Structures are given as C-alpha cells and as structure tokens.
Amino acid sequence: MNFDAPVIDYAALSPVIALTVGVCVVLLSAVFEPVRRSAPLLSFLTLGVTAGLLIWNWNEPVTLVSGALRLDDLAIAISLIAIAAATFAVFLSIREPATEQAGSGEYHALLLGSVLGMVLLAQAQNLVSFFVAIETLSIPLYILCATNMVRERSLESGLKYLIVGSLGSATLLYGMAFLYGGSGSTDFGRIANGIDKAGLIGDPLVLVGIALVAVGLAFKTSIAPFHQWTPDVYEGAPTPITSFMAVATKAVAFAVFVRFFLVALGGEAGDWQPALAVLAAVSIVVGNVGALGQDSLKRLLGYSGIAQAGYILAGLVVASEAGVSALVFYLAGYLFMNLAAFSVIVARERETAFGDDIRAVRGLGAERPLLAWPMTISMLALAGLPATVGFIGKLYLIEALVEGDYTWLAVFIAVGTMISLAYYLRVVAAMWMRPEEEAAPGAAPAIAGASPEADPIDPDAGRRLYLVGPALLAAAGAVFFGIVPQPLVEFAEHAGSSLF
Amino acid sequence: MINSLLWTPVIFGLAGLAVPKRMVGWWAALGTAVTLGIAIAMLAGFDSGAPGLQDTYDASWIPGLGVRYSLGIDGLNVFLVLLTAVVWLGGTAFAALREQERPHLFFLMMLVGETATLGAFVAQDLLLFVLFFDLMLVPFYFLFGGWGSDREGGPTASAATLKMIVYTLIGSLLMLVAAIATAIIAADGGQISFSIAELAQHPIGEGSQRWIFWFFAAAFLVKMPAFLLHGWMPDAYRAAPLPVLAVFSGVLAKVGAYGFLRVVLPLFPDATIEFQEVVLVIALASILYGSVMAFTQTNVRLIGGYSSVAQLGFITAGIFALRADGADGAVLQMVNHGLVVAPLFIIVAILAERSGSEDLREMGGMAMRAPVLAALFLIVTLATLAMPGSANFVGEFYILNGLFQEKIVFAFVAISGVAMSAYYALRLYQRTMHNRTRDSLASREISWQDGAVLVPLVLCILGLALYPQLILERTNRSVSETVAAVKGPSEVASKSHARGAKPSALECAAAARCSSDLETTSNGPSSEKAARQ
C-alpha cells in the first residue's frame, strides 16, 4: 500500500506561516522582560516580512491545500492593502491609551491575528476556509474594539460589534448551507459546476442561499441596510482600530465577495446583479445622507464608509474584469484617503479635549498646517475631486459601470458624490475658514482628568512624527496616484485579471 | 510652449511658499505676468489660416483607462487663453496691492486657479477637460470661503461657497458620467479614446446624444450661470473677495460657454439641432431676467453679477444661432465681457473702499474729485452697454445678426436686452460717480498703483474696440468648422463665401455697416415681417 505524502507548497504558504509565527512571537514577547516593550517593532517586522513574501509570490497564481486557498494576484493585492492598513494602525497605536490598558503584546498580537485572518480570507476558495478565515479576522476585532477599557463607549462598541458580527456570520453560514445543499460541494469552482449540473440555476433553494450569503457579506462590508452597527462601532472603538477596520476589513470582505460571487455564482450573475445594484444604490444614498448631520468625525467617516462601500460594490455589480479592477483600484485609493484622515483624528484626539468632534479640527489650518493639509486632501479625495486618487477611482468605476450597461448606477454615484460634498467640505471649512458660530459657553471642553472617561491629553501630539508622518505619507499617496495613476491602474488590472 | 503656459502659474505658486510674506503677492503677480508673456508669444505664433489644432502636446496619461494628456490651441480658445492671462494678472496684481490674510495660501490658490482654468481651455481630451473643469472649483472654494466676507442676516462665506460648489458640481459630476458614456458608446467595444477630435469623427447615436447633451449642458449652464440655474450666484458674489471675483466673473463663466463650442456642438450635433430652441429660450430668459435684476439691485456686486447673467445669455444665444457669424460674435463677446467685467469689479472694490459700503444708495459724487477714476469707469461702462464703437458692439452685432437670420423671433426679444443693458450700466455709473456726495465718502483719486492695474485693462478694451478684427480673423476658421459640424458643410460654405467678401473690414467699417443694419431693423420690423409673409 502506497501513501503519497501531500505536496505542500511552502513558498506560497510562506506569508501565512510568517504571520502565524509573528502572532506567537509578539504574544510571547509580552512575557519576557527584556523585549516587553518591543511588540510594535516586532509587529512591523512581521508585517514587513509578510508583505515581502507576498510580493515574491506576485504573478504566479497557485492553488493551495487541496483547493481550499488560491494565492493569485487578487489575493495578494488585497492582502497588501490590508497589511498597509495594519502598518498604519501600528503607527497610530504608539502611545494609544488602549494599547497600555490591554497590554501592548496582546493588543498587537490580536491585530496581527486579524491580519492573518484577512490574508487567508483573501485567498479563500472553499466555503470552509472562507468561514474559518472570516471568523479569524472578526474575533480579534471584537476584542480590539473594546480595548479602551476605561471608556464605556469602547466596551459598548466591542459588544455591539460582537452581536451584530455574529448575526452576520450566522446568516452567512446559513446561506452557505443552502448552497452546499444545492451543489453538493464546498469548493467555489465545484459549486458553480454542481448548480449547473443539477439544473438548479434560478431555483429558489440556490437563490435563498445567494441572498443569505449576500446579506452576511453586506453586514461585514457595511452595506446599507445592514450598516447600523458601523457608526456606533467606529465611534466607540479606539481610533487606530477604527482606521484598520475601515480600510482592511472592507478590502478583504470585498475580495471574498468578488471571488465568491464571480467564481462560485458566476452562472447566476443575471439573478444577483440587479439585487446588488439596488443594495449599492441604497448604500450610496443612506451613507451620504446619514453623514450630513454628524459632528463626530469618526461617525462621519463611518457613514462615509457606507457610501463608499456602495461605490465599491458597484464594481462587483457589473461582473466584469474592468469592474473588479476598478474595485481593487478604489480600495487601494481608499487606503490612502481614509488613513490620512484617521491619522489626523488620532493626533487631534490626543491633543485636544474635544475627542473626535469636528471642533477638534477647527482652525487647524492656521494652527497645524502639517495636519490640516492631509485632512484637507483626504476630504477632497473622498469627495472625488480631481488631482486626487478619489477622482481616478470614480472615473474607473464609472467607466466599468457604463461599459456594463449600468449607467443609472453611475448617475447614482455622481449624485451621491454631490451630496457628500456637503459634509466633506464642512470639515474643510472648519479647518480653514472662519467658524460658523462661536462655541456656546456650555459646550466648553471638559478639562482633562475631570471626567474619568477622558483620555490623557498630550499637547504635542500634533507634532509627533509617528502621527504626522503617516498622515503626510497617506495624503502624498492620495495626490500622487491622482496625478500619476498608471502604476496603481496596472496593479489593479493585474488583480482584476486573475479571476477571468 | 503649451506645457509651460499651463504649469507656470502653479510652479510659481508652489515656489511662492518659500518667498517672504511681504513679497509673495508680487511674486505671484510675476508668475501671472510670465504666463501672459507665454500666452502672447503663443498668439504671435498662431497661424490663423492653418486647419485644426496648433501648438499641440499629446502624451499618454492613463492608458488603462484611455485617457490622454492632450493639449492644443485653435481659434476657439487662443483668445480665451489670452483673456485668462490678462485678467489673472490684473486680479493678482490688485490683490498684491492689498494686505491679505495668510498671503501664501491666498496666492497659491490664485495661481492654482489660473492653471486649472487654462487647463480647461487648452485640454483636447474630453476627460482632461472634465478634470480641469472640476479642478477649477477647488481653489475658488478656498478663496471664496477663506477670504470672503460674511453677510449680516445672510449666509456665512463658507455656507455661500458651499452652495456654489454643490450647484456647480451637480453639473460637472453628471458631465463626468456623460463624458465616459460618450467615449464608450463611440468606441463600440473597441479601444476607448477620449480625444475630442476623434470623438467628433464618430458621432454617437441620436438617442444617446439626447440625454448626454443635457448632462453637458447642465454643467455649462450652471457655470455661466443661466436663468433658473443661477441660485448660487447672488450669495457667492456677495461673499467673494473682490479681486478674486474679478477673475472668477471675468473668466470662469466663459468656460461654460466655451464648453458648448468645444464639446457640445461637435460631439452632439443632432441633439444640438433638436434642442436649439430650448437652449435659446433659456438664453433669452437669462438676458431678460439678468437685465431686469441688474437694474433693480442696489448692491454693486450684484449689478455686475446679474449683468453677467444677461451677457452670458447673449453669448449662449450667439452660439445656438448655429451660424458662423453668431458663434464668431459669441467668441468675441466672451473676450469682451471678460475684459469689461474684471475692471468693473476692481473699480467696485476701489469704490467700496472709499465709501465703506457696497450699496448704491450710499455712494455718489465720486467723479467730483476723482476724474481719472471716473473716466476709466466711463469707458468700462460704455463698453458694457455695447456702445457703437466698442468691441462689445461688434460682438453683439454679430450675435444678433446670426440670430436674426436663423430665428428672427428670438432676435427681437434679444434686442431688448441691448436696450436694458444701457439702462443698468448707466444707472451704475451715475449713482456712483455723479449725484450728491455723501459725507461718509472719502472721495479721492485712485492711487497710481491701482491705476497701473486698471489702465492696462482699460487699454485692452480700447485696443479691441479699435481692432476687433484681431480676434475675428483668427477665430473665424475654427468657429466655422465647429458650426459646420452641426449644420453640414454646405450652408457654412456659402456663409464663409459671403464673409470672404469683406474679410479685412476694420472696426469703423464694421460699425458703419452695423449701425445701418440696426437702423433698418429698428425702423421697420413690421415691413420685414411683411416681407417674410
């Protein structure tokens, strides 16, 4: 009797292995006195090595672990976005109160654990690995949201995210069960074949499965009407974690959204395209209208994220190569636009007593131009004004939409963008222009230390290199890729072509 | 050359960040002067007989999306480029004479604004045009909102500016969708190209043209602004800092009109013919509404603003006469209006400094002790009301001539705008310069520095009045080609033949012809009607 040892492609698995080792090392570093303070450093190292290994695997698509994973350019591109977001989050976490309270080692290990889940999810090609990965990324995030333990809001945020996230996961799992029942397989490719062979295209069983999976993923990507958790969780979570969630979770969830719907459910495209188009449109409207009255910058960005998720989903709606490329391009651009804003919010949260209220950035243009410019660029880019990556991203999406005969959705994007100007420019106006009204005396800032919930104030936070640097870097990226978009376009085209 | 024209302002602006605070205004003015020099050099090298684009630059920009960085000048835009350079120099120099808060940022935004505007004029790729068209808003958002004035009982500067941005972006974002749709429909599955010249070769189907036409028209009509889409104008004009308003009103409004000539007529000829009368009705409504509002307002800025609505109505009417002479007049009138309205707002700024108010009722008697200012203002006023002898008269004549031959009913209504413009322009002049002097008024002559800004602008008006052929000769070919794209070559061929009979007619000859024509029309509209019957 022969026994063939399974072939293990260590080269292609190396990013996952590196991250796993990194998680363990960072967690253990907290135990040993000499390296107790080096968790951020070790995290950078892990992320750097993983990114290097991913780039090493660029352009050589392979199927791993008996088809459970597939490391192609889409997976690598999305993983790189997630790793970049995690790197920013580690920078922003330096001297973050939440890091101290949770323990630096644990905090960073959880962050890396979430990244591990993301890298796996971006490659997932099987319902089982899909679900395991999505839980691996979510569970550390539930905890991370609640790490600022003295703030009730943070705990509330963690709990809320846990409950809603679990609901989303359950819905997703239920949908997967339907699809497995219909096709008899967990592999994405075989699901497509199975549905086709059994003649179940358009069958209610499969349609219910698709709907439930779509709803589950809509929870994760904060697509309206499954978005209610987003503003609350974003507001309550420690800001570095919010920034990480806003960019990385969204990117990865969209990656699996695209892979699952195009690979496993490609044959059903005619059924789910109109439904997703409606979801995208609703999301654009709900997000943009919801953001209008927000005073908390994090809530504002939460609602803006819902609208942006609507734009990004539009890239999937057309189910074409151009659409997926546009989606990847937008996600990469979103990294720069969003992280510039979050870096500034972190700096101002520590510097002023206003927290993340819009008053915290009032007069920033005169006071701290090095923070005001990144914030301005970020807002203009999110609004999609020219000479920023946001404009090119919208251009790319609209081109894909018009090509795919979804011009009405392109018009929705245009109208949504117009509404969004009202709140993005409000932030810009607060920074550069005369205040609309003087702060009412009753609204005087709480004196630091007076409230048990207030985090300590660092009056020099606005000058710290580890906050200003990321802000400037992200803003520079947003402008650079707005003027020289071709490298990023090629990156996105590579990623998009790997599914077709 | 065209690249240096486009990027000189923004390079000066960025370098200006390192210049000491006291000097930054003059540095910026130097930047605009250099730009003007390049623009003049380009005009000198412009060959009015050559077909197509000149001084082109074409490079791949985003090959993945089919967008090219493609620039060029022809008869349609060469003078608008020059106008931009002239007006910006005036506005910047005038701003440099005044103390500005945060001068580095102010002048950086001014210069970015110039680059964006020049970009919109010289772009020959449809998407590049849309990009610059949208980009223009960003610096003006900062300039209006950051240096504007809050109005008591009205919206703050930033609120007024936000309104302007939202209004104008409604149009331009829809234009982005429309531009992409145009290219994709024209490509028909092949390689996408946004080149305006190439798109004009393959016009898209009539059904698509219909909706795409309105997406573009919305963007351009809001920018002008045209009647019903002008809601942002009063608040924004009252909030804007005056030197900025001079360039804004002088140049940016023309980008909208230019867009019709550059994009809409060549790319959507069927829709243009179909909706000709609708646009003409909007244009006439703008003329009437703008004129009536201009002579009821007491705020001097708004008189300027509403008169612009009326003037842009004329220009639109000229373009949509869809005849070479109407469009010729429209191009001439765009330049004229820019040259008139920019000094007008600079004079308004000087007057407001003297009287401490922008209300017509609080001004008066300025001419007593400021004869030079009064003389300059008088020239501007007479040009505004299109006095025979001014280039504005020639422009309006061409527009009306085109309109008369195409749509006589519309022309009769438009004529009334000419009469009303005389009323509001003279009213503005009399109320500010004559009448009784107020006690609060510091009536003194303009300083020589302000004069140095104002006199060259007024000299431009006078120069153009003496020799409007400077523009008409160079624009005629491109304009005829543009109109021919809509109407078919045969009609325009006979037209250009007719025009060829008097190619070198100088202003005096033109004026004589115009006035005699006007006499006949004013003498006997009824007889003409009878002849038609």
Short mmCIF file of C-alpha atoms in Angstrom, two decimals, chain B residues 226-474:
data_model
loop_
_atom_site.label_atom_id
_atom_site.label_comp_id
_atom_site.label_asym_id
_atom_site.label_seq_id
_atom_site.Cartn_x
_atom_site.Cartn_y
_atom_site.Cartn_z
CA ALA B 226 -28.02 80.72 -16.84
CA PHE B 227 -31.50 81.61 -15.68
CA LEU B 228 -33.02 79.06 -13.26
CA LEU B 229 -29.57 77.64 -12.52
CA HIS B 230 -28.18 80.85 -11.10
CA GLY B 231 -29.30 80.24 -7.49
CA TRP B 232 -25.74 80.08 -6.21
CA MET B 233 -24.71 83.34 -7.81
CA PRO B 234 -26.11 86.09 -5.54
CA ASP B 235 -24.79 84.63 -2.29
CA ALA B 236 -21.45 83.62 -3.74
CA TYR B 237 -20.93 87.01 -5.39
CA ARG B 238 -21.69 88.84 -2.16
CA ALA B 239 -19.30 86.64 -0.21
CA ALA B 240 -16.38 86.60 -2.62
CA PRO B 241 -13.30 88.78 -2.12
CA LEU B 242 -13.37 91.31 -4.95
CA PRO B 243 -10.03 90.66 -6.67
CA VAL B 244 -10.98 87.00 -6.82
CA LEU B 245 -14.44 87.86 -8.05
CA ALA B 246 -12.86 89.86 -10.88
CA VAL B 247 -11.11 86.78 -12.24
CA PHE B 248 -14.00 84.47 -11.40
CA SER B 249 -16.60 86.51 -13.18
CA GLY B 250 -14.21 87.54 -15.92
CA VAL B 251 -13.02 84.12 -16.92
CA LEU B 252 -14.72 81.16 -15.26
CA ALA B 253 -18.16 81.90 -16.58
CA LYS B 254 -16.70 81.73 -20.09
CA VAL B 255 -15.53 78.18 -19.58
CA GLY B 256 -19.17 77.17 -19.69
CA ALA B 257 -19.83 78.94 -22.95
CA TYR B 258 -16.56 77.64 -24.35
CA GLY B 259 -17.62 74.12 -23.40
CA PHE B 260 -20.63 74.40 -25.71
CA LEU B 261 -18.38 75.30 -28.61
CA ARG B 262 -15.62 72.83 -27.86
CA VAL B 263 -17.61 69.81 -26.75
CA VAL B 264 -21.35 70.00 -27.29
CA LEU B 265 -21.60 71.31 -30.84
CA PRO B 266 -19.03 69.00 -32.44
CA LEU B 267 -19.85 65.89 -30.41
CA PHE B 268 -23.64 66.04 -30.22
CA PRO B 269 -24.74 67.71 -33.46
CA ASP B 270 -28.13 66.01 -33.69
CA ALA B 271 -29.10 66.87 -30.15
CA THR B 272 -27.86 70.41 -30.66
CA ILE B 273 -30.23 70.94 -33.55
CA GLU B 274 -33.05 69.23 -31.71
CA PHE B 275 -32.69 71.32 -28.57
CA GLN B 276 -31.59 74.54 -30.24
CA GLU B 277 -34.79 76.36 -29.40
CA VAL B 278 -34.89 75.13 -25.82
CA VAL B 279 -31.42 76.49 -25.17
CA LEU B 280 -32.32 79.71 -26.96
CA VAL B 281 -35.31 80.14 -24.69
CA ILE B 282 -33.05 79.67 -21.66
CA ALA B 283 -30.61 82.18 -23.14
CA LEU B 284 -33.33 84.75 -23.73
CA ALA B 285 -34.72 84.21 -20.26
CA SER B 286 -31.22 84.83 -18.92
CA ILE B 287 -30.96 88.05 -20.90
CA LEU B 288 -34.30 89.36 -19.70
CA TYR B 289 -34.04 88.16 -16.13
CA GLY B 290 -30.41 89.23 -15.75
CA SER B 291 -31.11 92.67 -17.15
CA VAL B 292 -34.20 93.29 -15.06
CA MET B 293 -32.45 92.14 -11.90
CA ALA B 294 -29.41 94.25 -12.72
CA PHE B 295 -31.40 97.43 -12.80
CA THR B 296 -33.29 96.75 -9.62
CA GLN B 297 -30.34 95.73 -7.43
CA THR B 298 -28.63 98.21 -5.16
CA ASN B 299 -25.63 96.07 -4.30
CA VAL B 300 -22.95 96.92 -6.82
CA ARG B 301 -21.60 93.38 -6.90
CA LEU B 302 -24.97 92.01 -7.79
CA ILE B 303 -25.40 94.52 -10.59
CA GLY B 304 -22.19 93.10 -12.01
CA GLY B 305 -23.35 89.56 -11.33
CA TYR B 306 -26.76 89.88 -12.93
CA SER B 307 -25.36 91.79 -15.86
CA SER B 308 -23.07 88.80 -16.38
CA VAL B 309 -26.10 86.51 -16.44
CA ALA B 310 -27.54 88.69 -19.20
CA GLN B 311 -24.28 88.87 -21.13
CA LEU B 312 -23.72 85.14 -20.94
CA GLY B 313 -27.28 84.78 -22.19
CA PHE B 314 -26.25 86.76 -25.26
CA ILE B 315 -23.21 84.59 -25.75
CA THR B 316 -25.26 81.40 -25.48
CA ALA B 317 -27.78 82.78 -27.92
CA GLY B 318 -24.95 83.53 -30.33
CA ILE B 319 -23.62 80.01 -30.09
CA PHE B 320 -27.02 78.43 -30.52
CA ALA B 321 -27.86 80.55 -33.51
CA LEU B 322 -25.78 77.77 -35.09
CA ARG B 323 -24.41 80.13 -37.67
CA ALA B 324 -20.82 81.09 -38.14
CA ASP B 325 -21.45 84.79 -37.53
CA GLY B 326 -23.39 84.20 -34.34
CA ALA B 327 -20.68 81.94 -32.97
CA ASP B 328 -17.96 84.38 -34.09
CA GLY B 329 -19.72 87.08 -32.17
CA ALA B 330 -20.03 84.78 -29.17
CA VAL B 331 -16.29 84.16 -29.04
CA LEU B 332 -15.58 87.86 -29.44
CA GLN B 333 -18.15 88.69 -26.81
CA MET B 334 -16.64 86.19 -24.34
CA VAL B 335 -13.36 88.04 -24.53
CA ASN B 336 -15.07 91.42 -24.42
CA HIS B 337 -17.15 90.56 -21.42
CA GLY B 338 -14.16 89.21 -19.54
CA LEU B 339 -12.24 92.38 -20.24
CA VAL B 340 -15.15 94.53 -19.13
CA VAL B 341 -16.27 92.74 -16.04
CA ALA B 342 -12.83 92.30 -14.48
CA PRO B 343 -12.07 96.05 -14.32
CA LEU B 344 -15.67 96.61 -13.28
CA PHE B 345 -15.18 94.54 -10.15
CA ILE B 346 -11.81 96.15 -9.48
CA ILE B 347 -13.49 99.55 -9.68
CA VAL B 348 -16.21 98.26 -7.40
CA ALA B 349 -13.50 97.26 -4.94
CA ILE B 350 -11.99 100.74 -5.09
CA LEU B 351 -15.41 102.35 -4.65
CA ALA B 352 -16.23 100.09 -1.73
CA GLU B 353 -13.01 101.11 -0.04
CA ARG B 354 -13.88 104.79 -0.50
CA SER B 355 -17.46 104.63 0.69
CA GLY B 356 -17.22 101.76 3.15
CA SER B 357 -20.26 100.19 1.59
CA GLU B 358 -21.25 98.27 -1.47
CA ASP B 359 -24.71 99.76 -1.59
CA LEU B 360 -25.50 102.03 -4.48
CA ARG B 361 -27.55 104.29 -2.20
CA GLU B 362 -24.55 105.13 -0.06
CA MET B 363 -22.33 106.10 -2.96
CA GLY B 364 -22.31 109.06 -5.28
CA GLY B 365 -20.34 112.07 -6.36
CA MET B 366 -17.12 110.23 -6.79
CA ALA B 367 -16.34 111.89 -10.10
CA MET B 368 -16.00 115.31 -8.46
CA ARG B 369 -12.57 114.70 -7.12
CA ALA B 370 -11.56 111.57 -8.97
CA PRO B 371 -11.81 112.41 -12.65
CA VAL B 372 -9.32 109.78 -13.76
CA LEU B 373 -11.20 107.00 -11.99
CA ALA B 374 -14.42 108.36 -13.41
CA ALA B 375 -13.00 108.40 -16.92
CA LEU B 376 -11.80 104.82 -16.64
CA PHE B 377 -15.16 103.76 -15.25
CA LEU B 378 -16.95 105.58 -18.04
CA ILE B 379 -15.02 103.64 -20.66
CA VAL B 380 -15.84 100.38 -18.92
CA THR B 381 -19.49 101.38 -18.63
CA LEU B 382 -19.81 102.33 -22.25
CA ALA B 383 -18.20 99.07 -23.28
CA THR B 384 -20.60 97.17 -21.04
CA LEU B 385 -23.62 98.70 -22.70
CA ALA B 386 -22.11 97.90 -26.11
CA MET B 387 -21.82 101.47 -27.31
CA PRO B 388 -21.24 101.59 -31.05
CA GLY B 389 -17.51 101.88 -31.47
CA SER B 390 -16.76 99.37 -28.76
CA ALA B 391 -15.79 95.78 -29.46
CA ASN B 392 -18.80 94.72 -27.45
CA PHE B 393 -20.96 96.39 -30.03
CA VAL B 394 -19.33 94.38 -32.78
CA GLY B 395 -19.75 91.21 -30.76
CA GLU B 396 -23.40 91.84 -30.01
CA PHE B 397 -23.99 92.81 -33.59
CA TYR B 398 -22.57 89.56 -34.88
CA ILE B 399 -24.61 87.60 -32.37
CA LEU B 400 -27.83 89.39 -33.27
CA ASN B 401 -27.06 89.16 -36.94
CA GLY B 402 -26.68 85.42 -36.67
CA LEU B 403 -29.82 85.16 -34.60
CA PHE B 404 -31.87 87.32 -36.97
CA GLN B 405 -31.06 85.13 -39.90
CA GLU B 406 -31.73 81.93 -38.02
CA LYS B 407 -34.57 82.69 -35.62
CA ILE B 408 -35.98 86.13 -36.10
CA VAL B 409 -38.45 85.98 -33.22
CA PHE B 410 -35.74 85.22 -30.74
CA ALA B 411 -33.65 88.05 -32.14
CA PHE B 412 -36.40 90.57 -31.49
CA VAL B 413 -36.57 89.59 -27.88
CA ALA B 414 -32.80 89.62 -27.54
CA ILE B 415 -32.66 93.17 -28.89
CA SER B 416 -34.46 94.37 -25.79
CA GLY B 417 -31.52 93.17 -23.75
CA VAL B 418 -29.31 95.66 -25.54
CA ALA B 419 -31.56 98.49 -24.50
CA MET B 420 -31.76 97.30 -20.91
CA SER B 421 -28.01 96.95 -20.65
CA ALA B 422 -27.73 100.66 -21.38
CA TYR B 423 -30.06 101.36 -18.51
CA TYR B 424 -28.32 99.33 -15.83
CA ALA B 425 -24.81 100.28 -16.88
CA LEU B 426 -25.56 103.98 -16.92
CA ARG B 427 -27.50 103.72 -13.68
CA LEU B 428 -24.48 102.15 -12.03
CA TYR B 429 -22.21 104.86 -13.35
CA GLN B 430 -24.47 107.77 -12.43
CA ARG B 431 -25.30 106.60 -8.94
CA THR B 432 -21.66 106.06 -8.07
CA MET B 433 -19.92 108.86 -9.91
CA HIS B 434 -22.48 111.65 -10.14
CA ASN B 435 -25.24 112.62 -7.74
CA ARG B 436 -24.59 114.30 -4.44
CA THR B 437 -21.52 113.41 -2.45
CA ARG B 438 -22.17 111.62 0.83
CA ASP B 439 -20.49 112.77 3.99
CA SER B 440 -19.04 109.38 4.68
CA LEU B 441 -17.43 109.27 1.28
CA ALA B 442 -13.67 109.54 1.03
CA SER B 443 -13.63 110.97 -2.46
CA ARG B 444 -10.14 110.96 -3.79
CA GLU B 445 -8.31 110.00 -6.93
CA ILE B 446 -7.19 106.42 -7.38
CA SER B 447 -3.66 105.70 -6.30
CA TRP B 448 -1.13 105.32 -9.08
CA GLN B 449 -0.67 101.68 -8.14
CA ASP B 450 -4.34 100.90 -8.62
CA GLY B 451 -4.20 102.94 -11.80
CA ALA B 452 -1.33 100.82 -13.02
CA VAL B 453 -3.57 97.77 -12.68
CA LEU B 454 -6.68 99.35 -14.12
CA VAL B 455 -5.27 101.37 -17.01
CA PRO B 456 -3.81 98.39 -18.92
CA LEU B 457 -7.12 96.55 -18.62
CA VAL B 458 -8.97 99.57 -19.95
CA LEU B 459 -6.39 99.93 -22.71
CA CYS B 460 -7.20 96.35 -23.73
CA ILE B 461 -10.84 97.35 -24.08
CA LEU B 462 -9.90 100.36 -26.17
CA GLY B 463 -7.47 98.38 -28.29
CA LEU B 464 -10.05 95.76 -29.04
CA ALA B 465 -12.59 98.48 -29.84
CA LEU B 466 -10.23 99.83 -32.47
CA TYR B 467 -9.36 96.46 -33.94
CA PRO B 468 -11.84 93.66 -33.16
CA GLN B 469 -10.68 92.00 -36.35
CA LEU B 470 -7.68 90.84 -34.32
CA ILE B 471 -9.95 88.24 -32.79
CA LEU B 472 -12.44 87.68 -35.58
CA GLU B 473 -9.78 86.90 -38.17
CA ARG B 474 -8.19 84.25 -36.02
#
